[in-house]
Amino acid sequence: MTTEYLTADDPRWEQALMQFEHDVYQLRDYVAFAARHEHGTAGAILVENGAPVLLLPMVLRSLPTALAAPTTW
């Protein structure tokens, strides 16, 4: 089993979606739009075991300064 982080321009994102039923919220264009709106970066985690088994889209954002988290987080 492998796990990889995909950027929104990675063609494997679309290739994975062709392998199983999905919703609009998993489309990279939707995630990229949400990322722009939320001041973040579009990405996804792809888990494969011979064939794609999970595509988990996400918007990566900086932590709020109120949390006083280290900048390396």
Coordinates of C-alpha atoms in Angstrom, one line a residue:
M1 CA 0.0 0.0 0.0
T2 CA 1.3 3.4 -0.9
T3 CA 0.3 6.9 0.2
E4 CA 1.2 10.0 -1.7
Y5 CA 0.5 13.7 -1.6
L6 CA -0.8 15.1 -4.9
T7 CA -0.8 18.7 -6.0
A8 CA -3.7 20.1 -8.0
D9 CA -1.8 19.9 -11.3
D10 CA -0.8 16.2 -10.9
P11 CA -2.5 14.1 -13.6
R12 CA -2.8 11.2 -11.2
W13 CA -5.7 13.1 -9.5
E14 CA -7.9 12.8 -12.5
Q15 CA -6.7 9.3 -13.2
A16 CA -7.7 8.2 -9.7
L17 CA -11.2 9.7 -10.0
M18 CA -11.8 7.6 -13.2
Q19 CA -11.4 4.5 -11.1
F20 CA -14.3 5.0 -8.8
E21 CA -17.5 6.9 -8.2
H22 CA -16.9 10.4 -6.8
D23 CA -18.6 13.6 -6.0
V24 CA -18.0 17.1 -7.2
Y25 CA -16.1 17.9 -4.0
Q26 CA -13.4 15.5 -5.1
L27 CA -12.7 17.3 -8.4
R28 CA -9.4 19.1 -8.5
D29 CA -11.0 22.2 -10.1
Y30 CA -13.5 22.4 -7.2
V31 CA -10.7 22.0 -4.6
A32 CA -8.5 24.6 -6.4
F33 CA -11.5 27.0 -6.4
A34 CA -12.1 26.4 -2.6
A35 CA -8.4 26.9 -1.9
R36 CA -8.3 30.2 -3.7
H37 CA -11.4 31.3 -1.8
E38 CA -10.0 30.1 1.5
H39 CA -6.4 31.5 0.9
G40 CA -4.9 28.0 0.9
T41 CA -3.3 25.4 -1.4
A42 CA -5.2 22.6 -3.1
G43 CA -3.9 19.1 -2.6
A44 CA -5.0 15.5 -2.1
I45 CA -3.8 12.3 -0.4
L46 CA -3.9 9.3 -2.7
V47 CA -3.8 5.8 -1.2
E48 CA -3.3 2.9 -3.5
N49 CA -3.0 -0.8 -3.2
G50 CA -2.5 -1.9 -6.8
A51 CA -5.5 0.3 -7.7
P52 CA -6.6 3.6 -6.2
V53 CA -8.6 3.0 -3.0
L54 CA -8.9 6.5 -1.5
L55 CA -8.5 10.1 -2.7
L56 CA -8.8 12.6 0.0
P57 CA -8.9 16.2 -1.3
M58 CA -7.9 19.0 1.1
V59 CA -7.1 22.7 1.4
L60 CA -3.9 23.4 3.2
R61 CA -3.8 26.6 5.1
S62 CA -1.5 28.3 7.6
L63 CA -2.6 28.0 11.2
P64 CA -4.1 31.1 12.7
T65 CA -1.6 33.3 14.6
A66 CA -3.9 33.2 17.7
L67 CA -2.7 29.6 18.1
A68 CA 0.9 30.7 18.5
A69 CA 2.0 27.6 16.7
P70 CA 5.6 27.3 15.5
T71 CA 6.0 28.4 11.9
T72 CA 7.4 24.9 11.0
W73 CA 4.0 23.3 11.6

